[in-house]
GROMACS .gro file of C-alpha atoms in nm:
model
  206
    1MET     CA    1  11.319   7.646  10.276
    2GLN     CA    2  10.976   7.770  10.381
    3ASP     CA    3  10.734   7.527  10.538
    4ARG     CA    4  10.480   7.413  10.279
    5GLY     CA    5  10.193   7.497  10.514
    6VAL     CA    6  10.313   7.858  10.548
    7VAL     CA    7  10.336   7.891  10.170
    8THR     CA    8   9.988   7.740  10.125
    9ARG     CA    9   9.833   7.977  10.380
   10ALA     CA   10  10.001   8.277  10.220
   11SER     CA   11   9.877   8.170   9.875
   12LEU     CA   12   9.522   8.136  10.003
   13VAL     CA   13   9.527   8.478  10.171
   14ASP     CA   14   9.668   8.642   9.858
   15ALA     CA   15   9.397   8.472   9.654
   16VAL     CA   16   9.128   8.612   9.886
   17LEU     CA   17   9.254   8.968   9.840
   18ASP     CA   18   9.283   8.928   9.463
   19CYS     CA   19   8.933   8.784   9.444
   20LEU     CA   20   8.789   9.066   9.656
   21ILE     CA   21   8.947   9.323   9.424
   22ASP     CA   22   8.847   9.148   9.101
   23HIS     CA   23   8.499   9.018   9.185
   24GLY     CA   24   8.384   9.154   9.521
   25TYR     CA   25   8.282   8.990   9.847
   26ALA     CA   26   7.982   8.792   9.719
   27ALA     CA   27   8.190   8.611   9.456
   28THR     CA   28   8.478   8.543   9.695
   29THR     CA   29   8.388   8.184   9.773
   30THR     CA   30   8.620   7.931   9.931
   31ILE     CA   31   8.606   7.723   9.611
   32GLU     CA   32   8.711   8.018   9.396
   33VAL     CA   33   8.987   8.111   9.641
   34ALA     CA   34   9.129   7.756   9.640
   35LYS     CA   35   9.123   7.757   9.260
   36ARG     CA   36   9.305   8.090   9.240
   37ALA     CA   37   9.560   7.981   9.498
   38GLY     CA   38   9.631   7.662   9.308
   39VAL     CA   39   9.563   7.439   9.609
   40SER     CA   40   9.323   7.153   9.661
   41ARG     CA   41   8.991   7.198   9.833
   42GLY     CA   42   9.114   6.967  10.108
   43ALA     CA   43   9.424   7.180  10.168
   44GLN     CA   44   9.212   7.493  10.188
   45LEU     CA   45   8.977   7.334  10.441
   46HIS     CA   46   9.273   7.212  10.645
   47HIS     CA   47   9.409   7.564  10.690
   48PHE     CA   48   9.079   7.758  10.689
   49PRO     CA   49   8.771   7.543  10.759
   50SER     CA   50   8.532   7.833  10.698
   51LYS     CA   51   8.504   8.145  10.486
   52ALA     CA   52   8.498   8.355  10.805
   53GLU     CA   53   8.837   8.221  10.914
   54LEU     CA   54   8.979   8.272  10.567
   55LEU     CA   55   8.856   8.632  10.557
   56ALA     CA   56   8.985   8.698  10.908
   57ALA     CA   57   9.333   8.597  10.795
   58ALA     CA   58   9.295   8.814  10.487
   59VAL     CA   59   9.197   9.112  10.706
   60GLY     CA   60   9.523   9.074  10.899
   61GLN     CA   61   9.720   9.061  10.575
   62LEU     CA   62   9.529   9.360  10.444
   63TYR     CA   63   9.630   9.556  10.753
   64GLU     CA   64   9.996   9.474  10.692
   65ARG     CA   65   9.969   9.582  10.329
   66ARG     CA   66   9.798   9.911  10.412
   67MET     CA   67  10.062   9.996  10.668
   68ALA     CA   68  10.338   9.900  10.423
   69GLU     CA   69  10.184  10.144  10.174
   70PHE     CA   70  10.172  10.409  10.446
   71ARG     CA   71  10.539  10.360  10.536
   72LYS     CA   72  10.638  10.366  10.169
   73ALA     CA   73  10.452  10.693  10.122
   74ILE     CA   74  10.623  10.841  10.428
   75ALA     CA   75  10.966  10.748  10.296
   76ALA     CA   76  10.883  10.926   9.970
   77VAL     CA   77  10.812  11.261  10.139
   78GLU     CA   78  11.096  11.499  10.056
   79PRO     CA   79  11.251  11.685  10.351
   80GLY     CA   80  11.179  12.027  10.201
   81ALA     CA   81  10.820  11.952  10.097
   82ASP     CA   82  10.529  12.163  10.218
   83ARG     CA   83  10.419  11.989  10.534
   84LEU     CA   84  10.043  12.019  10.499
   85ASP     CA   85  10.043  11.928  10.129
   86ALA     CA   86  10.272  11.632  10.196
   87ALA     CA   87  10.054  11.511  10.483
   88ILE     CA   88   9.736  11.512  10.275
   89ASP     CA   89   9.903  11.357   9.969
   90LEU     CA   90  10.049  11.095  10.200
   91LEU     CA   91   9.708  11.002  10.339
   92TRP     CA   92   9.549  10.992   9.995
   93SER     CA   93   9.810  10.744   9.874
   94MET     CA   94   9.654  10.493  10.115
   95PHE     CA   95   9.310  10.531   9.961
   96GLU     CA   96   9.376  10.521   9.586
   97GLY     CA   97   9.540  10.177   9.562
   98PRO     CA   98   9.382   9.833   9.518
   99THR     CA   99   9.403   9.750   9.887
  100PHE     CA  100   9.129  10.008   9.952
  101VAL     CA  101   8.900   9.816   9.715
  102ALA     CA  102   8.957   9.496   9.912
  103TRP     CA  103   8.913   9.686  10.239
  104ALA     CA  104   8.584   9.841  10.121
  105GLU     CA  105   8.448   9.498  10.024
  106VAL     CA  106   8.537   9.350  10.363
  107TRP     CA  107   8.417   9.658  10.552
  108LEU     CA  108   8.072   9.652  10.389
  109ALA     CA  109   8.040   9.276  10.440
  110ALA     CA  110   8.116   9.325  10.810
  111ARG     CA  111   7.788   9.515  10.849
  112THR     CA  112   7.593   9.188  10.855
  113ASP     CA  113   7.867   8.940  10.951
  114THR     CA  114   7.928   8.956  11.325
  115ASP     CA  115   8.245   8.744  11.325
  116LEU     CA  116   8.396   8.942  11.040
  117ARG     CA  117   8.297   9.270  11.206
  118ILE     CA  118   8.505   9.184  11.513
  119GLU     CA  119   8.811   9.133  11.293
  120VAL     CA  120   8.746   9.446  11.087
  121VAL     CA  121   8.700   9.669  11.393
  122ALA     CA  122   9.021   9.535  11.548
  123MET     CA  123   9.213   9.589  11.223
  124ASN     CA  124   9.077   9.938  11.182
  125ARG     CA  125   9.180  10.026  11.537
  126ARG     CA  126   9.535   9.897  11.486
  127CYS     CA  127   9.571  10.071  11.152
  128THR     CA  128   9.440  10.401  11.289
  129GLU     CA  129   9.658  10.394  11.599
  130GLU     CA  130   9.975  10.307  11.410
  131SER     CA  131   9.918  10.552  11.127
  132GLN     CA  132   9.834  10.830  11.372
  133ALA     CA  133  10.147  10.761  11.575
  134ILE     CA  134  10.362  10.787  11.263
  135PHE     CA  135  10.170  11.091  11.145
  136ASP     CA  136  10.213  11.268  11.481
  137GLU     CA  137  10.585  11.200  11.479
  138LEU     CA  138  10.637  11.345  11.133
  139PHE     CA  139  10.371  11.616  11.140
  140PRO     CA  140  10.322  11.733  11.500
  141PRO     CA  141  10.071  12.013  11.565
  142GLU     CA  142  10.189  12.369  11.525
  143ALA     CA  143  10.248  12.563  11.844
  144GLY     CA  144   9.932  12.754  11.927
  145VAL     CA  145   9.693  12.508  11.759
  146ASP     CA  146   9.431  12.350  11.985
  147PRO     CA  147   9.531  11.978  12.005
  148GLY     CA  148   9.167  11.871  12.018
  149PHE     CA  149   9.086  12.062  11.702
  150TYR     CA  150   9.398  11.924  11.533
  151GLU     CA  151   9.280  11.570  11.611
  152GLY     CA  152   8.934  11.647  11.472
  153ALA     CA  153   9.081  11.802  11.158
  154ARG     CA  154   9.285  11.489  11.091
  155ALA     CA  155   8.979  11.268  11.141
  156PHE     CA  156   8.791  11.496  10.899
  157ALA     CA  157   9.064  11.439  10.639
  158TYR     CA  158   9.021  11.061  10.676
  159VAL     CA  159   8.644  11.090  10.628
  160VAL     CA  160   8.684  11.307  10.317
  161MET     CA  161   8.928  11.061  10.162
  162ASP     CA  162   8.704  10.767  10.244
  163GLY     CA  163   8.427  10.945  10.056
  164ILE     CA  164   8.644  11.023   9.754
  165ALA     CA  165   8.773  10.666   9.734
  166LEU     CA  166   8.422  10.518   9.765
  167GLN     CA  167   8.293  10.742   9.487
  168ARG     CA  168   8.575  10.627   9.261
  169LEU     CA  169   8.454  10.267   9.294
  170VAL     CA  170   8.156  10.352   9.073
  171PRO     CA  171   8.257  10.631   8.830
  172HIS     CA  172   7.974  10.852   8.707
  173ASP     CA  173   7.915  11.163   8.497
  174GLY     CA  174   7.971  11.491   8.675
  175GLN     CA  175   8.205  11.337   8.932
  176VAL     CA  176   8.449  11.592   9.069
  177ALA     CA  177   8.814  11.501   9.018
  178PRO     CA  178   8.986  11.386   9.340
  179GLU     CA  179   9.257  11.650   9.290
  180VAL     CA  180   8.998  11.928   9.314
  181ILE     CA  181   8.859  11.797   9.643
  182LEU     CA  182   9.209  11.739   9.782
  183ASP     CA  183   9.312  12.095   9.692
  184THR     CA  184   9.004  12.219   9.878
  185LEU     CA  185   9.093  12.002  10.175
  186LYS     CA  186   9.447  12.145  10.175
  187ALA     CA  187   9.307  12.499  10.173
  188ILE     CA  188   9.077  12.420  10.465
  189ALA     CA  189   9.359  12.256  10.657
  190ARG     CA  190   9.588  12.550  10.595
  191THR     CA  191   9.324  12.792  10.720
  192PHE     CA  192   9.213  12.612  11.032
  193MET     CA  193   9.528  12.427  11.144
  194SER     CA  194   9.751  12.734  11.153
  195PRO     CA  195   9.830  12.902  11.485
  196ALA     CA  196   9.588  13.172  11.582
  197PRO     CA  197   9.732  13.524  11.546
  198PRO     CA  198   9.824  13.697  11.873
  199THR     CA  199   9.547  13.909  12.017
  200THR     CA  200   9.601  14.280  12.042
  201SER     CA  201   9.516  14.474  12.353
  202THR     CA  202   9.186  14.661  12.344
  203LYS     CA  203   9.244  14.840  12.671
  204GLU     CA  204   9.127  15.198  12.648
  205THR     CA  205   9.365  15.477  12.736
  206PRO     CA  206   9.245  15.711  13.007
   0.00000   0.00000   0.00000
């Protein structure tokens, strides 16, 4: 049987993430979180005396959820799938789920919250390192591709998907469908991440 304290902490962290997704950072108060978790205010204060500590724990849980989504997406890639298409679809799967909404709320709040920023930066570093390690193992650079450019191209893909996902938070008229942008990204990746063709000799004959 699980320790009651462990269950209470887990309930509070889940409530934080749900509240971030449903109402945003500003409305994610410790009182609202305790209410959603079904625990007393005293129990909440016992485990997390401040909102900063509560959010820090939620950031750690958010990291675990994002990596679980990443691993699930990896497992779903079929062996015979186009490698570049699969890689980009795989990355996008991390940005279109509800955990991105919670992440965006925490990330923006970290701009003015020094304590939260420390936790967010650390989580982002762990998530990036782990996802890149898995990505490199499954999708290593092609022979003949400059490793430095390959690294930059992958970072570019992350930035593009961040932008798409952020735009989707506030839908508006004239918004380009994510699939269109992703198809463009795939075309760019296919063009610039392929091995350079062998150079032909230009030596003049006597």
